[in-house]
mmCIF file of C-alpha atoms in Angstrom:
data_model
loop_
_atom_site.group_PDB
_atom_site.id
_atom_site.type_symbol
_atom_site.label_atom_id
_atom_site.label_comp_id
_atom_site.label_asym_id
_atom_site.label_seq_id
_atom_site.Cartn_x
_atom_site.Cartn_y
_atom_site.Cartn_z
ATOM 1 C CA UNK A 1 229.830 198.169 40.008
ATOM 2 C CA UNK A 2 230.510 201.467 37.669
ATOM 3 C CA UNK A 3 228.040 201.588 34.799
ATOM 4 C CA UNK A 4 229.852 201.865 31.566
ATOM 5 C CA UNK A 5 230.188 202.637 27.756
ATOM 6 C CA UNK A 6 231.179 199.593 25.627
ATOM 7 C CA UNK A 7 232.559 200.059 22.450
ATOM 8 C CA UNK A 8 234.968 197.797 20.055
ATOM 9 C CA UNK A 9 237.564 198.063 17.860
ATOM 10 C CA UNK A 10 237.594 194.650 15.671
ATOM 11 C CA UNK A 11 236.738 194.834 11.928
ATOM 12 C CA UNK A 12 237.949 191.471 11.415
ATOM 13 C CA UNK A 13 236.192 190.084 14.219
ATOM 14 C CA UNK A 14 239.154 188.550 16.072
ATOM 15 C CA UNK A 15 238.745 187.891 19.679
ATOM 16 C CA UNK A 16 239.196 190.092 21.856
ATOM 17 C CA UNK A 17 242.453 190.437 23.631
ATOM 18 C CA UNK A 18 243.151 194.233 24.206
ATOM 19 C CA UNK A 19 240.893 196.637 26.367
ATOM 20 C CA UNK A 20 241.202 200.290 27.510
ATOM 21 C CA UNK A 21 239.651 201.466 30.375
ATOM 22 C CA UNK A 22 239.216 205.261 29.950
ATOM 23 C CA UNK A 23 237.941 207.984 32.784
ATOM 24 C CA UNK A 24 236.147 211.132 32.063
ATOM 25 C CA UNK A 25 236.983 214.591 33.442
ATOM 26 C CA UNK A 26 234.749 216.018 36.773
ATOM 27 C CA UNK A 27 231.274 216.420 35.218
ATOM 28 C CA UNK A 28 231.643 214.821 32.622
ATOM 29 C CA UNK A 29 229.972 211.391 31.771
ATOM 30 C CA UNK A 30 231.658 207.469 29.801
ATOM 31 C CA UNK A 31 230.306 208.962 26.523
ATOM 32 C CA UNK A 32 232.719 211.657 26.817
ATOM 33 C CA UNK A 33 235.456 210.117 24.884
ATOM 34 C CA UNK A 34 233.509 207.467 22.877
ATOM 35 C CA UNK A 35 234.061 209.454 19.781
ATOM 36 C CA UNK A 36 237.257 208.887 20.105
ATOM 37 C CA UNK A 37 237.831 205.198 19.302
ATOM 38 C CA UNK A 38 237.286 205.596 15.564
ATOM 39 C CA UNK A 39 239.893 208.301 14.990
ATOM 40 C CA UNK A 40 242.602 206.754 16.834
ATOM 41 C CA UNK A 41 243.699 204.726 13.858
ATOM 42 C CA UNK A 42 244.394 201.384 15.871
ATOM 43 C CA UNK A 43 245.603 198.263 13.934
ATOM 44 C CA UNK A 44 242.635 196.186 12.355
ATOM 45 C CA UNK A 45 244.771 193.299 13.585
ATOM 46 C CA UNK A 46 243.731 193.213 17.240
ATOM 47 C CA UNK A 47 240.240 192.593 18.747
ATOM 48 C CA UNK A 48 240.141 195.770 21.050
ATOM 49 C CA UNK A 49 237.599 196.623 23.891
ATOM 50 C CA UNK A 50 236.935 200.349 25.197
ATOM 51 C CA UNK A 51 235.108 200.779 28.732
ATOM 52 C CA UNK A 52 234.573 204.189 29.652
ATOM 53 C CA UNK A 53 233.026 204.032 32.907
ATOM 54 C CA UNK A 54 230.958 206.834 34.456
ATOM 55 C CA UNK A 55 231.717 208.476 37.828
ATOM 56 C CA UNK A 56 229.179 208.619 40.557
ATOM 57 C CA UNK A 57 227.063 211.591 41.467
ATOM 58 C CA UNK A 58 229.042 213.295 44.383
ATOM 59 C CA UNK A 59 229.010 216.839 45.964
ATOM 60 C CA UNK A 60 231.635 218.366 45.191
ATOM 61 C CA UNK A 61 232.798 221.101 46.799
ATOM 62 C CA UNK A 62 234.776 223.520 44.509
ATOM 63 C CA UNK A 63 231.384 223.852 42.694
ATOM 64 C CA UNK A 64 229.251 224.482 46.401
ATOM 65 C CA UNK A 65 228.467 221.178 47.268
ATOM 66 C CA UNK A 66 226.571 220.722 43.877
ATOM 67 C CA UNK A 67 226.027 216.777 43.545
ATOM 68 C CA UNK A 68 227.841 215.921 39.967
ATOM 69 C CA UNK A 69 229.811 213.269 38.060
ATOM 70 C CA UNK A 70 232.626 212.857 39.953
ATOM 71 C CA UNK A 71 235.308 210.430 40.885
ATOM 72 C CA UNK A 72 236.473 212.955 43.768
ATOM 73 C CA UNK A 73 235.330 215.792 46.026
ATOM 74 C CA UNK A 74 238.043 218.626 45.310
ATOM 75 C CA UNK A 75 238.280 220.393 48.206
ATOM 76 C CA UNK A 76 240.674 223.580 47.211
ATOM 77 C CA UNK A 77 241.656 224.359 43.578
ATOM 78 C CA UNK A 78 244.862 225.646 45.021
ATOM 79 C CA UNK A 79 248.018 224.381 42.619
ATOM 80 C CA UNK A 80 248.494 221.592 44.973
ATOM 81 C CA UNK A 81 245.288 220.446 44.907
ATOM 82 C CA UNK A 82 243.486 219.569 48.346
ATOM 83 C CA UNK A 83 241.517 216.585 47.225
ATOM 84 C CA UNK A 84 239.618 213.938 49.470
ATOM 85 C CA UNK A 85 242.342 211.082 48.667
ATOM 86 C CA UNK A 86 239.555 208.359 50.245
ATOM 87 C CA UNK A 87 237.583 208.587 47.156
ATOM 88 C CA UNK A 88 240.606 208.321 44.663
ATOM 89 C CA UNK A 89 240.704 205.231 46.250
ATOM 90 C CA UNK A 90 237.548 204.369 46.050
ATOM 91 C CA UNK A 91 237.532 204.949 42.884
ATOM 92 C CA UNK A 92 240.698 203.391 42.200
ATOM 93 C CA UNK A 93 238.957 200.216 43.907
ATOM 94 C CA UNK A 94 235.983 200.362 41.498
ATOM 95 C CA UNK A 95 238.613 200.567 38.408
ATOM 96 C CA UNK A 96 239.865 197.418 39.869
ATOM 97 C CA UNK A 97 236.494 195.751 39.636
ATOM 98 C CA UNK A 98 236.526 196.590 36.133
ATOM 99 C CA UNK A 99 239.856 195.437 35.787
ATOM 100 C CA UNK A 100 238.945 192.102 36.831
ATOM 101 C CA UNK A 101 235.905 191.701 34.348
ATOM 102 C CA UNK A 102 238.171 192.182 31.703
ATOM 103 C CA UNK A 103 240.674 189.488 33.360
ATOM 104 C CA UNK A 104 237.019 187.102 33.686
ATOM 105 C CA UNK A 105 236.337 187.545 30.528
ATOM 106 C CA UNK A 106 239.917 186.209 29.208
ATOM 107 C CA UNK A 107 242.094 189.780 28.856
ATOM 108 C CA UNK A 108 245.108 189.322 30.719
ATOM 109 C CA UNK A 109 246.211 192.525 32.815
ATOM 110 C CA UNK A 110 249.219 193.139 30.305
ATOM 111 C CA UNK A 111 246.930 193.859 28.104
ATOM 112 C CA UNK A 112 244.795 196.115 29.738
ATOM 113 C CA UNK A 113 245.641 199.975 29.825
ATOM 114 C CA UNK A 114 244.315 202.870 31.951
ATOM 115 C CA UNK A 115 243.346 205.973 30.639
ATOM 116 C CA UNK A 116 242.502 208.864 31.996
ATOM 117 C CA UNK A 117 241.860 212.761 31.776
ATOM 118 C CA UNK A 118 242.088 215.324 34.136
ATOM 119 C CA UNK A 119 240.009 214.155 37.405
ATOM 120 C CA UNK A 120 239.800 210.709 35.410
ATOM 121 C CA UNK A 121 243.507 210.702 34.897
ATOM 122 C CA UNK A 122 244.156 211.439 38.902
ATOM 123 C CA UNK A 123 242.474 208.010 39.873
ATOM 124 C CA UNK A 124 244.050 206.573 36.665
ATOM 125 C CA UNK A 125 247.874 207.226 38.414
ATOM 126 C CA UNK A 126 246.227 205.801 42.213
ATOM 127 C CA UNK A 127 245.300 202.807 40.138
ATOM 128 C CA UNK A 128 248.217 201.711 38.650
ATOM 129 C CA UNK A 129 251.076 202.575 40.384
ATOM 130 C CA UNK A 130 249.086 200.916 43.166
ATOM 131 C CA UNK A 131 248.430 197.863 41.206
ATOM 132 C CA UNK A 132 248.917 194.304 42.787
ATOM 133 C CA UNK A 133 248.670 193.280 38.283
ATOM 134 C CA UNK A 134 250.947 193.950 36.174
ATOM 135 C CA UNK A 135 248.950 196.180 33.687
ATOM 136 C CA UNK A 136 249.691 197.285 29.961
ATOM 137 C CA UNK A 137 250.280 201.298 29.981
ATOM 138 C CA UNK A 138 249.255 204.120 31.883
ATOM 139 C CA UNK A 139 247.664 207.228 29.805
ATOM 140 C CA UNK A 140 247.584 210.538 32.013
ATOM 141 C CA UNK A 141 245.806 213.477 29.990
ATOM 142 C CA UNK A 142 245.837 216.817 31.515
ATOM 143 C CA UNK A 143 245.805 215.607 35.010
ATOM 144 C CA UNK A 144 247.992 215.666 37.625
ATOM 145 C CA UNK A 145 249.286 212.781 40.623
ATOM 146 C CA UNK A 146 247.114 213.603 43.547
ATOM 147 C CA UNK A 147 248.108 211.306 45.672
ATOM 148 C CA UNK A 148 251.486 210.905 44.966
ATOM 149 C CA UNK A 149 252.079 211.064 49.009
ATOM 150 C CA UNK A 150 250.691 208.436 49.500
ATOM 151 C CA UNK A 151 252.681 205.863 46.758
ATOM 152 C CA UNK A 152 256.413 205.916 48.355
ATOM 153 C CA UNK A 153 256.478 203.156 45.879
ATOM 154 C CA UNK A 154 255.695 201.177 42.649
ATOM 155 C CA UNK A 155 255.457 197.264 42.356
ATOM 156 C CA UNK A 156 254.939 195.275 39.351
ATOM 157 C CA UNK A 157 254.521 198.129 37.115
ATOM 158 C CA UNK A 158 257.772 199.664 37.510
ATOM 159 C CA UNK A 159 258.237 199.616 33.499
ATOM 160 C CA UNK A 160 254.721 200.159 32.893
ATOM 161 C CA UNK A 161 254.782 202.344 29.626
ATOM 162 C CA UNK A 162 253.268 206.079 31.069
ATOM 163 C CA UNK A 163 252.500 208.263 28.278
ATOM 164 C CA UNK A 164 251.844 212.081 29.403
ATOM 165 C CA UNK A 165 249.984 214.654 27.689
ATOM 166 C CA UNK A 166 249.053 217.830 28.372
ATOM 167 C CA UNK A 167 247.353 221.467 26.606
ATOM 168 C CA UNK A 168 250.791 224.863 26.711
ATOM 169 C CA UNK A 169 247.306 227.213 27.692
ATOM 170 C CA UNK A 170 245.301 224.741 30.099
ATOM 171 C CA UNK A 171 243.806 227.072 32.568
ATOM 172 C CA UNK A 172 242.520 223.900 34.893
ATOM 173 C CA UNK A 173 244.712 221.729 35.370
ATOM 174 C CA UNK A 174 248.273 223.778 34.927
ATOM 175 C CA UNK A 175 250.883 222.561 32.738
ATOM 176 C CA UNK A 176 253.394 222.819 35.760
ATOM 177 C CA UNK A 177 251.526 219.831 36.897
ATOM 178 C CA UNK A 178 251.546 217.489 34.456
ATOM 179 C CA UNK A 179 255.745 218.306 34.198
ATOM 180 C CA UNK A 180 255.805 217.502 38.606
ATOM 181 C CA UNK A 181 253.711 214.229 37.688
ATOM 182 C CA UNK A 182 256.798 213.301 34.894
ATOM 183 C CA UNK A 183 259.309 214.012 37.786
ATOM 184 C CA UNK A 184 257.893 212.297 40.594
ATOM 185 C CA UNK A 185 257.542 209.020 38.620
ATOM 186 C CA UNK A 186 261.065 209.638 37.585
ATOM 187 C CA UNK A 187 261.906 209.468 40.997
ATOM 188 C CA UNK A 188 259.753 206.583 41.921
ATOM 189 C CA UNK A 189 261.789 205.228 38.806
ATOM 190 C CA UNK A 190 259.076 204.629 36.179
ATOM 191 C CA UNK A 191 260.671 206.261 32.632
ATOM 192 C CA UNK A 192 257.455 208.131 31.483
ATOM 193 C CA UNK A 193 257.116 210.410 27.981
ATOM 194 C CA UNK A 194 255.696 213.709 28.666
ATOM 195 C CA UNK A 195 254.384 215.828 25.623
ATOM 196 C CA UNK A 196 252.368 219.104 25.356
ATOM 197 C CA UNK A 197 250.287 220.572 22.528
ATOM 198 C CA UNK A 198 249.111 223.818 21.791
ATOM 199 C CA UNK A 199 245.670 223.991 23.596
ATOM 200 C CA UNK A 200 243.316 224.577 26.506
ATOM 201 C CA UNK A 201 242.398 221.744 28.640
ATOM 202 C CA UNK A 202 241.088 219.594 26.355
ATOM 203 C CA UNK A 203 242.159 216.810 23.560
ATOM 204 C CA UNK A 204 243.445 217.974 19.991
ATOM 205 C CA UNK A 205 243.603 215.765 16.543
ATOM 206 C CA UNK A 206 247.539 215.733 16.556
ATOM 207 C CA UNK A 207 247.063 214.562 20.627
ATOM 208 C CA UNK A 208 244.788 211.693 19.353
ATOM 209 C CA UNK A 209 247.090 210.316 16.481
ATOM 210 C CA UNK A 210 249.900 209.986 18.696
ATOM 211 C CA UNK A 211 247.658 208.084 21.056
ATOM 212 C CA UNK A 212 246.361 205.673 18.571
ATOM 213 C CA UNK A 213 249.970 204.793 17.470
ATOM 214 C CA UNK A 214 251.359 204.441 21.234
ATOM 215 C CA UNK A 215 248.552 202.104 21.824
ATOM 216 C CA UNK A 216 249.943 200.109 18.491
ATOM 217 C CA UNK A 217 252.726 199.876 19.541
ATOM 218 C CA UNK A 218 251.738 198.576 22.727
ATOM 219 C CA UNK A 219 249.200 196.664 21.917
ATOM 220 C CA UNK A 220 251.746 195.014 19.076
ATOM 221 C CA UNK A 221 253.876 194.029 22.036
ATOM 222 C CA UNK A 222 251.410 192.079 23.889
#
């Protein structure tokens, strides 16, 4: 089981009925997005658990084989991103264990959002779009759909809400890859939203506010 950072938004001390599993990017940790939770402006009427897993320490080819936190190896930084797809599948399986853990704690799968930034977003795409359980949403931040060729169709999550965000000036994951992911999902029959912000490979305050509104909207329905 992956090690995690867990924080909750629950000012009214309600039962925890919803969860967000949020994956960090290359070289970061589960603490990376933890400070965002209080900034989201979440409703006080829903008890939400945030799970921020730590990626395993593995050698990363594009960094000279340096061992660092990574969800999978990146072999080449070409536009189409040569990556180790078997490691993406393994990371998705590890996220599925976290999903199972939350289901065992009483949270329905359809109340669980999977979010990811950069590398974490690629794993989030794979986790959600290959899942056998109906999930609550997919949040893809400054990322790309690395395993599109491995996902010819989507099963129970055909109607899932998908929010794709990207920076206009992202020089790590070019914005065109966010557009390509949106188009790929549309071809699979999904209806993702795609929003860009005047930023680099990061998140910004306006985006965080919009993410909070999106989460509130989804969780109000479930």
